[in-house]
Tab-separated table of C-alpha atoms and ligand atoms in Angstrom:
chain	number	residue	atom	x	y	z
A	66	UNK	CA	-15.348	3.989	8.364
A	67	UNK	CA	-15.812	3.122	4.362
A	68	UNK	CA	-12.189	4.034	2.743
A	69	UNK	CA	-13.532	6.446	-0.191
A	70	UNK	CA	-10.391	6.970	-2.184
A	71	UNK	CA	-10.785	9.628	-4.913
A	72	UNK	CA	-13.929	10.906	-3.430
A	73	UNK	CA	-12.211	12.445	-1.021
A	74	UNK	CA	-8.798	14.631	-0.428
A	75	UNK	CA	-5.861	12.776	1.102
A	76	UNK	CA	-5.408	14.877	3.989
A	77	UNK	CA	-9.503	13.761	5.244
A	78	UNK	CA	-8.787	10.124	4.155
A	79	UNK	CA	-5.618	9.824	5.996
A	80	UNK	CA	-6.867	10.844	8.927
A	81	UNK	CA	-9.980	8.384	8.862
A	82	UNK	CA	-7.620	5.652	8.242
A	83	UNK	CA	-5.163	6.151	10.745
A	84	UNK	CA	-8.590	6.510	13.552
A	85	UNK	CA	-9.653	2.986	11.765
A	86	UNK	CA	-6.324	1.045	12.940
A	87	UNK	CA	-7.278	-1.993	14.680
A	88	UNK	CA	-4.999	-3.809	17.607
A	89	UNK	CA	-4.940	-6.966	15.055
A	90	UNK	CA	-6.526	-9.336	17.766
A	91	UNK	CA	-9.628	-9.540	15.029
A	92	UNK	CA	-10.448	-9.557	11.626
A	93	UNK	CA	-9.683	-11.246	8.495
A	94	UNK	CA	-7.306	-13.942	8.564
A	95	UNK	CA	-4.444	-13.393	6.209
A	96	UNK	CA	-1.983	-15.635	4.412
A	97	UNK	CA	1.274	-13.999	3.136
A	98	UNK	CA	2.910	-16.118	-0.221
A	99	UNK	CA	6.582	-14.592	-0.627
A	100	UNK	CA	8.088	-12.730	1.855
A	101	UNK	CA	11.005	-10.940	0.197
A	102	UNK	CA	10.747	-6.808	-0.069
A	103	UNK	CA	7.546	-6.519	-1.102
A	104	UNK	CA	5.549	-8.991	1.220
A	105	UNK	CA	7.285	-7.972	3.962
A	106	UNK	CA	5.981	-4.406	3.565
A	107	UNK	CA	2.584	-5.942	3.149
A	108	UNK	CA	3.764	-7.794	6.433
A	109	UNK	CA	4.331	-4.534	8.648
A	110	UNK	CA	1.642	-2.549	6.789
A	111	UNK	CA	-1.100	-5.274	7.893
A	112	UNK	CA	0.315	-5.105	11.462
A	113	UNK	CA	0.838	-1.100	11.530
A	114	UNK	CA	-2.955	-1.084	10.532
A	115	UNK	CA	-4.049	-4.066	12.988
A	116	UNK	CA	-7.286	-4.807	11.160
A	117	UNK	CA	-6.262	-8.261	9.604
A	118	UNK	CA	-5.032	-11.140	11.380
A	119	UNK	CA	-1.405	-12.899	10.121
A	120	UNK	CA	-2.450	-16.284	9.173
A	121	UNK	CA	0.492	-17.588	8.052
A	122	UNK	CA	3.339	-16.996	5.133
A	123	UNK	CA	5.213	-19.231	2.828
A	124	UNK	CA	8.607	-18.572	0.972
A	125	UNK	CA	11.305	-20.941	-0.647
A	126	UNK	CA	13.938	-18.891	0.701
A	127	UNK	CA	15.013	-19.150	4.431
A	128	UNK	CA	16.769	-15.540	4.324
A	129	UNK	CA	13.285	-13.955	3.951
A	130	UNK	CA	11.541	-15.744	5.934
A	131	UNK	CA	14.439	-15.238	9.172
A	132	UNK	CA	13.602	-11.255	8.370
A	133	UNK	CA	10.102	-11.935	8.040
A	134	UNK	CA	10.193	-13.976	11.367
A	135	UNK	CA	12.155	-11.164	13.062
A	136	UNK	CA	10.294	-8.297	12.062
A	137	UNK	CA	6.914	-9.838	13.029
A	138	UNK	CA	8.321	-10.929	16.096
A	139	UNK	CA	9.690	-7.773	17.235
A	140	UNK	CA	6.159	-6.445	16.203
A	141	UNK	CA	3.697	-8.457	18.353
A	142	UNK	CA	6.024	-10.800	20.216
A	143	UNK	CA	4.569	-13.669	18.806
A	144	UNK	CA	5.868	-16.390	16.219
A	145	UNK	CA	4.959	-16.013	12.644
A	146	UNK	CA	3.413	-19.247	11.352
A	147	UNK	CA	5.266	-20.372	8.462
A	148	UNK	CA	3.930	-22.779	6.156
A	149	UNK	CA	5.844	-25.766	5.396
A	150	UNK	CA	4.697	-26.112	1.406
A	151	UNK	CA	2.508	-24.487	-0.592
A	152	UNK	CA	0.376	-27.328	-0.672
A	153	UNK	CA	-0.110	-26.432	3.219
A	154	UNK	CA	-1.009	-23.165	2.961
A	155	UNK	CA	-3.266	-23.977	0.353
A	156	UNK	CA	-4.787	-26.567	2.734
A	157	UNK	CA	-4.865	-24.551	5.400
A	158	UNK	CA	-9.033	-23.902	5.441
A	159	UNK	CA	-9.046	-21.126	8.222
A	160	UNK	CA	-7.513	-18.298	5.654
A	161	UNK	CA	-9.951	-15.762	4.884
A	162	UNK	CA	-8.039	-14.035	2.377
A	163	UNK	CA	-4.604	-14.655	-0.057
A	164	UNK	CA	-1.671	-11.677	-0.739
A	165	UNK	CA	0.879	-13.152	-3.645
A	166	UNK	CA	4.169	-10.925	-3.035
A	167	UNK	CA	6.275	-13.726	-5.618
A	168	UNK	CA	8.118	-12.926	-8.116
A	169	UNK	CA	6.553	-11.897	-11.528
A	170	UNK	CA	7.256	-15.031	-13.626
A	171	UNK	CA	5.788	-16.852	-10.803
A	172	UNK	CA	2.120	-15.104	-10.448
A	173	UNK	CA	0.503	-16.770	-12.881
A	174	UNK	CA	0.949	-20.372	-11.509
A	175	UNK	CA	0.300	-19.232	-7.941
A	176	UNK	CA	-2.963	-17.441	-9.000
A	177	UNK	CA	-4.274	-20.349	-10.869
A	178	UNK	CA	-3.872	-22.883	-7.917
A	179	UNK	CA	-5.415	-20.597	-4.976
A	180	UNK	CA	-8.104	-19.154	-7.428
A	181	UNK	CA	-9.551	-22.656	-7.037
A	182	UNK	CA	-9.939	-21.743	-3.276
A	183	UNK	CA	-12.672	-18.968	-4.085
A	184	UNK	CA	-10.991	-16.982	-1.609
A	185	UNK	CA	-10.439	-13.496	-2.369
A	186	UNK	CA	-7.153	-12.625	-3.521
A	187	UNK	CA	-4.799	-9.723	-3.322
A	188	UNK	CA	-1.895	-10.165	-6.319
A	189	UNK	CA	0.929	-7.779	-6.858
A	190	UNK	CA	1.819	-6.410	-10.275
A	191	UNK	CA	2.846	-6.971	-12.813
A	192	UNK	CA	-0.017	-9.409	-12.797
A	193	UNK	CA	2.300	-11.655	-15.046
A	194	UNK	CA	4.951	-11.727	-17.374
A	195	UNK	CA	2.819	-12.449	-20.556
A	196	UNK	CA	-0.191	-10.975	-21.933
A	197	UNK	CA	-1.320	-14.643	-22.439
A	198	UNK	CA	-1.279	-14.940	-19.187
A	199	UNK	CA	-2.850	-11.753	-18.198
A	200	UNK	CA	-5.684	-12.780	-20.368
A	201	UNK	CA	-6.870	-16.018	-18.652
A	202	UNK	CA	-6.292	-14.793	-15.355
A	203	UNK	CA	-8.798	-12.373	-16.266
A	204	UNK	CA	-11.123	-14.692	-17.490
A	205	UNK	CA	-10.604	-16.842	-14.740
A	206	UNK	CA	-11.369	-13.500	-11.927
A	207	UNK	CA	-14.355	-12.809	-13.932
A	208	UNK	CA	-15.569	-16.154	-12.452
A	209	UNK	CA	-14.739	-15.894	-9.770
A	210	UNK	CA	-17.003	-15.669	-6.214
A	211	UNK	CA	-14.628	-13.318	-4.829
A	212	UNK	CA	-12.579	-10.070	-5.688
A	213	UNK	CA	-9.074	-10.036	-6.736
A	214	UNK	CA	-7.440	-6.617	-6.340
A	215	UNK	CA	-4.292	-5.713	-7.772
A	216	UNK	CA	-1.414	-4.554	-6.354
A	217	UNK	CA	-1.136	-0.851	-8.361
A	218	UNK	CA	-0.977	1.187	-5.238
A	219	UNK	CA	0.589	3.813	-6.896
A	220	UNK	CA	-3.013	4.841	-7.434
A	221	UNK	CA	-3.061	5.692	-3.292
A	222	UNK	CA	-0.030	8.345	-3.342
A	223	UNK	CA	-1.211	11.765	-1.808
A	224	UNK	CA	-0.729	13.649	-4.661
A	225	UNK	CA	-2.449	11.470	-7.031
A	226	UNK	CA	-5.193	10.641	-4.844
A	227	UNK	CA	-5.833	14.652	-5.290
A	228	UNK	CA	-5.238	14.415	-8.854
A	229	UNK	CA	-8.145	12.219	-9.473
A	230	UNK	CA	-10.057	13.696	-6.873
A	231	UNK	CA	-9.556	17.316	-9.461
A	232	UNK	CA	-10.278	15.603	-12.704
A	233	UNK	CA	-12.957	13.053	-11.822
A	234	UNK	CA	-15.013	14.374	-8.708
A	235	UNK	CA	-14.103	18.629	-9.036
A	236	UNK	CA	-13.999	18.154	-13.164
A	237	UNK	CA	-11.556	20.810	-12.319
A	238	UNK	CA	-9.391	20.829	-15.686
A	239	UNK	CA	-12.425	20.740	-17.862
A	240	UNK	CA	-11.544	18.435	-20.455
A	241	UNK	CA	-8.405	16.845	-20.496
A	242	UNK	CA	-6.531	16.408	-23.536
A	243	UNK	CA	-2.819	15.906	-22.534
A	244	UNK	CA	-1.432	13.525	-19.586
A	245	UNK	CA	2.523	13.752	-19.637
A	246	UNK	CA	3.942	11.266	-16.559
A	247	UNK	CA	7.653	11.265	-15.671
A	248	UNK	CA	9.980	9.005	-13.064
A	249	UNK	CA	13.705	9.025	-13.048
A	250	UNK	CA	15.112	6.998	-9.789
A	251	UNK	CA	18.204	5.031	-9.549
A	252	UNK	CA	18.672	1.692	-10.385
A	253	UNK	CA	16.861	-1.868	-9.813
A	254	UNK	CA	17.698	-2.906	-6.284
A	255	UNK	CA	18.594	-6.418	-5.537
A	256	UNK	CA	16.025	-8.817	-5.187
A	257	UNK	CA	16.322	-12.667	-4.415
A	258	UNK	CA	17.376	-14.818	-7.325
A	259	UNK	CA	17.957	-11.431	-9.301
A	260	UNK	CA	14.838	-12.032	-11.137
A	261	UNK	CA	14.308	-8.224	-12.014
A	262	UNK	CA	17.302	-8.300	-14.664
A	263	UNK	CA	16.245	-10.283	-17.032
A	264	UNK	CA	13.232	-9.674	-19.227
A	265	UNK	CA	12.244	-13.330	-19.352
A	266	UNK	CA	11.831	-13.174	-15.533
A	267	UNK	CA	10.241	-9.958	-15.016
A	268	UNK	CA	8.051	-8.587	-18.212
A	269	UNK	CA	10.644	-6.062	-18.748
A	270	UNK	CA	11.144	-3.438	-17.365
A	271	UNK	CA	8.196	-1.175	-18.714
A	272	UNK	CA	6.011	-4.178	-17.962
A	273	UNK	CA	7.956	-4.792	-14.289
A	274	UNK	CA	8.272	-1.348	-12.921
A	275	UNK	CA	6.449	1.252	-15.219
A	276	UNK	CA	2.754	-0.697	-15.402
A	277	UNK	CA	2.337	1.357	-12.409
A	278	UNK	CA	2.666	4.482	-14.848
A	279	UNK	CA	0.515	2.985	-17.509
A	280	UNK	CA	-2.154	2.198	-15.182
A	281	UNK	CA	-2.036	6.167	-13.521
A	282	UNK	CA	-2.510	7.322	-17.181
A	283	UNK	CA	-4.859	4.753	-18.155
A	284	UNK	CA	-7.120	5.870	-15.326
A	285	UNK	CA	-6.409	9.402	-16.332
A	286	UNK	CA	-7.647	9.431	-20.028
A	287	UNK	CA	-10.193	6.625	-19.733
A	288	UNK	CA	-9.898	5.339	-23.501
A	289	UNK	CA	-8.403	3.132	-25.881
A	290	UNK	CA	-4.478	3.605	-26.904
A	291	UNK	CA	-5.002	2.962	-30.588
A	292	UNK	CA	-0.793	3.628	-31.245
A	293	UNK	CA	2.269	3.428	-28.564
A	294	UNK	CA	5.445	4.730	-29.807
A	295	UNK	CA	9.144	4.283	-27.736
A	296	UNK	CA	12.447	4.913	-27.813
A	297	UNK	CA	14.644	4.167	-25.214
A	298	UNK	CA	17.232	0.921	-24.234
A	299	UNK	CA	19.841	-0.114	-21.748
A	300	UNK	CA	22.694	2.765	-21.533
A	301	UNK	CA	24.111	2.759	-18.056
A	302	UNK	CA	22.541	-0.137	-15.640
A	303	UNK	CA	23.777	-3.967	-15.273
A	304	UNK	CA	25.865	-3.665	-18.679
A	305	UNK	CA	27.962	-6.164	-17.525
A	306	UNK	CA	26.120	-7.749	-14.670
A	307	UNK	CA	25.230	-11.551	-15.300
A	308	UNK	CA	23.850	-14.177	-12.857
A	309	UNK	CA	24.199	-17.750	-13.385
A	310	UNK	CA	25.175	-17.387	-16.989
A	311	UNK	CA	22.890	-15.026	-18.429
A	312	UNK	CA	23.623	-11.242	-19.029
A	313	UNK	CA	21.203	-8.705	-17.839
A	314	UNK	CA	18.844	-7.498	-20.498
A	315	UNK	CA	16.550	-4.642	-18.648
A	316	UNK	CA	16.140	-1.046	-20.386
A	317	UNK	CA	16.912	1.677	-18.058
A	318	UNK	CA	15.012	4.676	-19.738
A	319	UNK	CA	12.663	5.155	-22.422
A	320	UNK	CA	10.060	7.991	-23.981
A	321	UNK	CA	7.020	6.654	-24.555
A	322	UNK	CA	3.844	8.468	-26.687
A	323	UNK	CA	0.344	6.891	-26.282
A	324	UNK	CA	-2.508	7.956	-28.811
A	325	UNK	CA	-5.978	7.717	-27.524
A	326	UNK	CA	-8.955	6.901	-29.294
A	327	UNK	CA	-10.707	10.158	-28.298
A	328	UNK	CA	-7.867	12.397	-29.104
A	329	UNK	CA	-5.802	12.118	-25.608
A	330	UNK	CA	-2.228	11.743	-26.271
A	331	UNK	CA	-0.097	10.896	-23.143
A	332	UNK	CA	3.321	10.565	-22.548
A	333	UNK	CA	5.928	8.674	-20.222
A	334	UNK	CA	9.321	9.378	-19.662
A	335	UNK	CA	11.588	6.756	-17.788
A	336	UNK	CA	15.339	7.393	-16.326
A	337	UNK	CA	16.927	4.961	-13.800
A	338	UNK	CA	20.241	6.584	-13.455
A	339	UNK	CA	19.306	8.592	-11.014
A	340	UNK	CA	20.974	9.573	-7.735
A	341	UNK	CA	17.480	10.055	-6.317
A	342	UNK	CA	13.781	9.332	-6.860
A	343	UNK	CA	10.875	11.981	-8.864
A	344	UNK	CA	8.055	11.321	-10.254
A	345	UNK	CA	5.669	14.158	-11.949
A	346	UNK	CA	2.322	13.810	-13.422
A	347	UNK	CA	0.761	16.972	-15.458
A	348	UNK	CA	-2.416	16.746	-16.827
A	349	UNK	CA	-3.714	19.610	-18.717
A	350	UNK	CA	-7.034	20.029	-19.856
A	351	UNK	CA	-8.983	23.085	-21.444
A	352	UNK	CA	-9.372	24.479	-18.199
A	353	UNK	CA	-6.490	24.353	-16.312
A	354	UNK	CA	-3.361	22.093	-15.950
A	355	UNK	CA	-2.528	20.218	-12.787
A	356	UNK	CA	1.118	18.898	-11.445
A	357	UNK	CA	1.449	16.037	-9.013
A	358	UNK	CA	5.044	14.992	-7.634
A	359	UNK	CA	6.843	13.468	-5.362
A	360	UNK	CA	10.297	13.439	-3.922
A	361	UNK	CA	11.616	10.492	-2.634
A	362	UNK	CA	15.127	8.647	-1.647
A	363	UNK	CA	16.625	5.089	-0.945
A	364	UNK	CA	18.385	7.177	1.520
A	365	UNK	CA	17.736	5.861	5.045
A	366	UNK	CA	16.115	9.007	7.032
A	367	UNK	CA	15.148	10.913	3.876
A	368	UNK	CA	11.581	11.335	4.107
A	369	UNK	CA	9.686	12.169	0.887
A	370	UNK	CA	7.276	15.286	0.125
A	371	UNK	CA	4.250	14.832	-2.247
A	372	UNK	CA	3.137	18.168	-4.297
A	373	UNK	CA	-0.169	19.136	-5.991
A	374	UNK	CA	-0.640	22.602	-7.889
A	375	UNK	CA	-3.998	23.003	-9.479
A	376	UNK	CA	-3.801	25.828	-12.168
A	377	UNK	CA	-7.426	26.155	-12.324
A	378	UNK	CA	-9.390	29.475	-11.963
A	379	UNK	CA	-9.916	29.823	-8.228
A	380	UNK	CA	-8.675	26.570	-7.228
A	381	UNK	CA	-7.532	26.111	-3.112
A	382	UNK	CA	-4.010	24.368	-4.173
A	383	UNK	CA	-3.580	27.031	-7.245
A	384	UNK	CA	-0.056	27.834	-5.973
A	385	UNK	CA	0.593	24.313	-5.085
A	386	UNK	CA	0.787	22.735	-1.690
A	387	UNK	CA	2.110	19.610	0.136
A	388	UNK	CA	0.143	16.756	0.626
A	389	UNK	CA	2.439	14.043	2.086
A	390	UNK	CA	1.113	11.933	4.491
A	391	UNK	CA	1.403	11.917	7.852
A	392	UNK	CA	4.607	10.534	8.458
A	393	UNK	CA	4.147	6.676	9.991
A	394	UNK	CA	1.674	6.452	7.041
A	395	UNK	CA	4.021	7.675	4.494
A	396	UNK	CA	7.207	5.357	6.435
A	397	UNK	CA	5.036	2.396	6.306
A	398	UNK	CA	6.033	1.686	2.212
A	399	UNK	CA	5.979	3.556	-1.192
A	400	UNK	CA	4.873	6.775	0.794
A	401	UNK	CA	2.179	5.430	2.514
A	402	UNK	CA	0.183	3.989	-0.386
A	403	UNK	CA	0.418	0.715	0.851
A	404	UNK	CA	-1.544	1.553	3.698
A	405	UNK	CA	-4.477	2.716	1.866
A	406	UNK	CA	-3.859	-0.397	-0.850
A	407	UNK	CA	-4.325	-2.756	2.442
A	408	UNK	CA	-7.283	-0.314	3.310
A	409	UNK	CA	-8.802	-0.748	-0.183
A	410	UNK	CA	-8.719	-4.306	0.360
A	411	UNK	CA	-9.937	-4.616	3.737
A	412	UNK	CA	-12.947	-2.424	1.631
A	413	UNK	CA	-13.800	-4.895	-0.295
A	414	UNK	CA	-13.395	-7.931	2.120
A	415	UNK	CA	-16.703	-5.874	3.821
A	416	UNK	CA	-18.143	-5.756	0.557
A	417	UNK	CA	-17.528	-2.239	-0.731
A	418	UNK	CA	-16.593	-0.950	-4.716
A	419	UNK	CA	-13.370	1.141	-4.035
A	420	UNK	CA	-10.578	2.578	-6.451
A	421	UNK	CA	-8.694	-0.229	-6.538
A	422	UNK	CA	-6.951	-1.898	-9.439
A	423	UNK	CA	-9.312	-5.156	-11.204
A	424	UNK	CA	-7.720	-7.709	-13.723
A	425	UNK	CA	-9.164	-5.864	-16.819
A	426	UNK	CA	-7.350	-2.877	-15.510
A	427	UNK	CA	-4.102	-4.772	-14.551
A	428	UNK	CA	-4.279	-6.151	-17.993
A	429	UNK	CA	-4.915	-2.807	-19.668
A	430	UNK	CA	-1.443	-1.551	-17.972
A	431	UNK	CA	0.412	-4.666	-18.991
A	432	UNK	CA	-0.979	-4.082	-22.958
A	433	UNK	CA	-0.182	-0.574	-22.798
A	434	UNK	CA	3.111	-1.675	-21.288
A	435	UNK	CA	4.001	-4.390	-23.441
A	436	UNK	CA	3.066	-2.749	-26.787
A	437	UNK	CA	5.807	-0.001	-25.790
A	438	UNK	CA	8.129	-3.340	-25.001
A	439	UNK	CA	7.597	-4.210	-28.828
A	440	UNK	CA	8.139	-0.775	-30.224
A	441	UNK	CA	11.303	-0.117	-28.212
A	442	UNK	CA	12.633	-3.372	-29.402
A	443	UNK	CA	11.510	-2.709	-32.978
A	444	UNK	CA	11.552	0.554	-33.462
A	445	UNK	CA	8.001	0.990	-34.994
A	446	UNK	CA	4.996	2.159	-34.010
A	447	UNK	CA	2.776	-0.500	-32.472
A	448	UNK	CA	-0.645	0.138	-33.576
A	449	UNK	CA	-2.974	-1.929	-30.988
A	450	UNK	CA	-5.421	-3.384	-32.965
A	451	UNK	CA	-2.517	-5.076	-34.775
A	452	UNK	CA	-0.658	-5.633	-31.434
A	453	UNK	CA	-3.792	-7.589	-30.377
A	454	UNK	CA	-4.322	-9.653	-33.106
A	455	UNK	CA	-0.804	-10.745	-33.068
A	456	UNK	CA	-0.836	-11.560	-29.429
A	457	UNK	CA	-4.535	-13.195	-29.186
A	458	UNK	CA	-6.091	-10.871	-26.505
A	459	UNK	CA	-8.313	-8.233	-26.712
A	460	UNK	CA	-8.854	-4.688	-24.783
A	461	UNK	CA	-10.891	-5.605	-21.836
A	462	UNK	CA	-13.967	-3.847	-21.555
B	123	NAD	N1	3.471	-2.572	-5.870
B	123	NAD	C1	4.718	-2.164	-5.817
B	123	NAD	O1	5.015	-0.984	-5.764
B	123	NAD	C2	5.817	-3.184	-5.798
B	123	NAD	C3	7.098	-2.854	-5.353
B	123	NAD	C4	8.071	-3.856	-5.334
B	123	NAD	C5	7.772	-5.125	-5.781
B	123	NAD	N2	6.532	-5.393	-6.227
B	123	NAD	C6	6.179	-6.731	-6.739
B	123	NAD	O2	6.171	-7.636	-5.650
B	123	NAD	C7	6.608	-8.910	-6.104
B	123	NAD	C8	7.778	-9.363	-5.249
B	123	NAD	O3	8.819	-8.444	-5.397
B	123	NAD	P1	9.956	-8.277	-4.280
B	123	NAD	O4	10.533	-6.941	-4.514
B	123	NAD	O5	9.411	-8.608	-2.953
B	123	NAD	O6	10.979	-9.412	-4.741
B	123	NAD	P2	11.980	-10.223	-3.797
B	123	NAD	O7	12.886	-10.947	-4.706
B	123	NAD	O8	12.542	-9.311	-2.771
B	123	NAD	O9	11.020	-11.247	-3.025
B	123	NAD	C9	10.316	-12.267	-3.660
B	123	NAD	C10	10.145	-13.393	-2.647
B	123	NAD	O10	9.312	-14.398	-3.214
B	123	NAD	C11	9.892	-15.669	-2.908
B	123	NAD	N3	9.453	-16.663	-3.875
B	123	NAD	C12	9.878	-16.883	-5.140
B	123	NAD	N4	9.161	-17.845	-5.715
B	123	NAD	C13	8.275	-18.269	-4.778
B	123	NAD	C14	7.267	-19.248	-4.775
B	123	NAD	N5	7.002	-19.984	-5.862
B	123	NAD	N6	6.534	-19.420	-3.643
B	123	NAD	C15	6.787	-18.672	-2.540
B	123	NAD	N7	7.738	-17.724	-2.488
B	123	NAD	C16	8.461	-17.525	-3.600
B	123	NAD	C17	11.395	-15.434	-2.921
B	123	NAD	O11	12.085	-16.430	-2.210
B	123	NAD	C18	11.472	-14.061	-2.264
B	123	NAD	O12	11.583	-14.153	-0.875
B	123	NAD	C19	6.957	-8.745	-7.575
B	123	NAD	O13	5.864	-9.129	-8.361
B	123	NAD	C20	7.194	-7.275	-7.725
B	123	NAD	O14	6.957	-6.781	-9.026
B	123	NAD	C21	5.552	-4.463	-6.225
């Protein structure tokens, strides 16, 4: 079984995935850098699907690594190898494979020393904090013998999985000139060292959090974002939160308007004073006009529902329908788009192209991302060309 992402709808694909699990006796051996929320969903994903082996793991901080010890030990019974450096894991010659789960202002670094490896390598996003950055991390993955895939998994949600499955395989909108994408959700949850409050630390949060969004539209319009225009701040969130000295600095909503070199103009709107989580993508072309959503909670117990309605003339989901996953796909993490991120991966290991997210794309997001940073901060519109010359990198091709 060949994970075919877009090509297919995500009722078919979840159902060849969850046939594909493995009983993680074989297969690719994996090592795990940071173990804190995010790698420890990686952690349980890679064990719910049972078609990579659990090399080993490193983390600086003992508190993650006791939950990451528990959880994989209530899991297969077994003790979780834990690395006693970085140097060690890096040493370590049996890995097949590398997932960095750090923190953002720590990617770069972490990259740049297991690149060496020619290993492939799975690295979450924000693929760094600056576009500098970005840049020679592409350059560097462009050398690279092996893939590096990153960590936009958003890209794997049900009802966006059917989204791109409308516009690019069904062509189902016609031609689409308007992508509008929308999340309001509460705020930033704690994280270890509190490294998502403070800009310096994280990107910001447009870069941090909403890449994810600028990488969904991105894929949707397939063009150049000549001008980014924002407005937004920090109203409600952290106003008075500061850790070791330093006073929170993260915006907590924002409009953002991208204009597109063929005429596409896409917008994002951001709210994270929410009691709950919703996200909405329309896309409306001259043929029809899609909606993709999803309800979701922090909630323990709350399970979330994924939507698509296709407005298109004689379209199946024309009066919408529900397309969550299954539900241990959609527990396993960010309704079940993790598991089809680990899938993707696993994908390529064997050698196959799938929808996955490349450098050039992750640094596409992070442009898009960051030239909405420098308008919200200035006010102005941030024409790209400009942006780019300012910042010495260019559009990836
Ligand atoms: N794809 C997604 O939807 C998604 C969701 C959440 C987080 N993330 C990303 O995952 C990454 C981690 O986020 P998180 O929520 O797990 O944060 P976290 O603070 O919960 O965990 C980070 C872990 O990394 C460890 N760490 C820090 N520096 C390290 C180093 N140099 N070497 C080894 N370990 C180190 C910390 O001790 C901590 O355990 C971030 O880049 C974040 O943006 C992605």
């Amino acid at each position: 079984m060949r994970p075919r992402f877009f090509s297919l709808p995500s009722a078919q694909l979840a159902n060849e995935a969850w046939l594909a699990r493995g009983d993680g006796s074989s297969g690719p051996r994996l090592a795990i850098i940071g173990v804190g929320m995010m790698g420890r969903e990686h952690l349980r994903v890679a064990l719910l699907l049972g078609r990579m082996r659990i090399q080993g793991v490193y983390d600086d901080h003992a508190e993650s690594l006791d939950q990451a010890q528990r959880e994989y030990r209530k899991s297969t019974q077994m003790t979780l190898n834990v690395y006693p450096s970085f140097e060690a894991l890096c040493a370590d010659e049996a890995v097949d494979a590398y997932l960095i789960a750090t923190p953002n202002f720590t990617h770069s670094a972490i990259f740049e020393r297991l690149i060496k490896s020619g290993k492939p390598i799975f690295l979450e996003k924000p693929m760094a904090t600056t576009l500098l950055d970005a840049q020679r991390m592409v350059t560097l993955a462009k050398a690279h013998p092996a893939f590096v895939q990153l960590g936009m998994q958003y890209r794997f949600k049900a009802q966006y999985i059917e989204a791109f499955h409308a516009i690019k395989v069904q062509q189902a909108l016609g031609t689409v000139h308007t992508v509008a994408m929308s999340e309001y959700r509460p705020p930033f949850l704690n994280k270890v060292g509190e490294w998502n409050k403070f800009s310096h630390y994280s990107g910001g949060t447009l870069v941090e959090k909403c890449c994810h969004y600028f990488d969904l539209i991105n894929l949707a319009v397939d063009a150049y974002p000549v001008k980014v225009y924002a407005q937004g701040g920090q109203a409600v969130n952290f106003i008075d939160f500061e850790h070791r000295g330093l006073s929170a600095d993260i915006d907590d909503h924002a409009f953002v308007t991208v204009t597109y070199d063929n005429g596409m103009l896409a917008h994002f709107t951001l709210n994270m004073f929410c009691q709950e989580l919703y996200e909405e993508l329309v896309i409306t072309g001259d043929q029809g006009r899609l909606v993709a959503s999803e309800s979701s909670s922090f909630r323990r117990g709350v399970n979330s529902s994924a939507k698509i309605q296709i407005e298109a003339s004689a379209h199946p989901a024309y009066d919408g329908m529900t397309v969550t996953y299954p539900s241990a796909i959609e527990n396993s993490g960010h309704c079940g788009a993790t598991f089809f991120e680990h899938l993707a991966f696993l994908a390529q290991l064997e050698g196959d192209v799938v929808d996955a997210a490349t450098p050039a794309q992750g640094l596409k997001s992070l442009l898009v991302a960051s030239a909405a940073q420098r308008s919200l901060a200035t006010g102005q519109v941030v024409f790209m060309d400009e942006f780019c010359a300012q910042e010495q990198v260019s559009w990836p091709c």
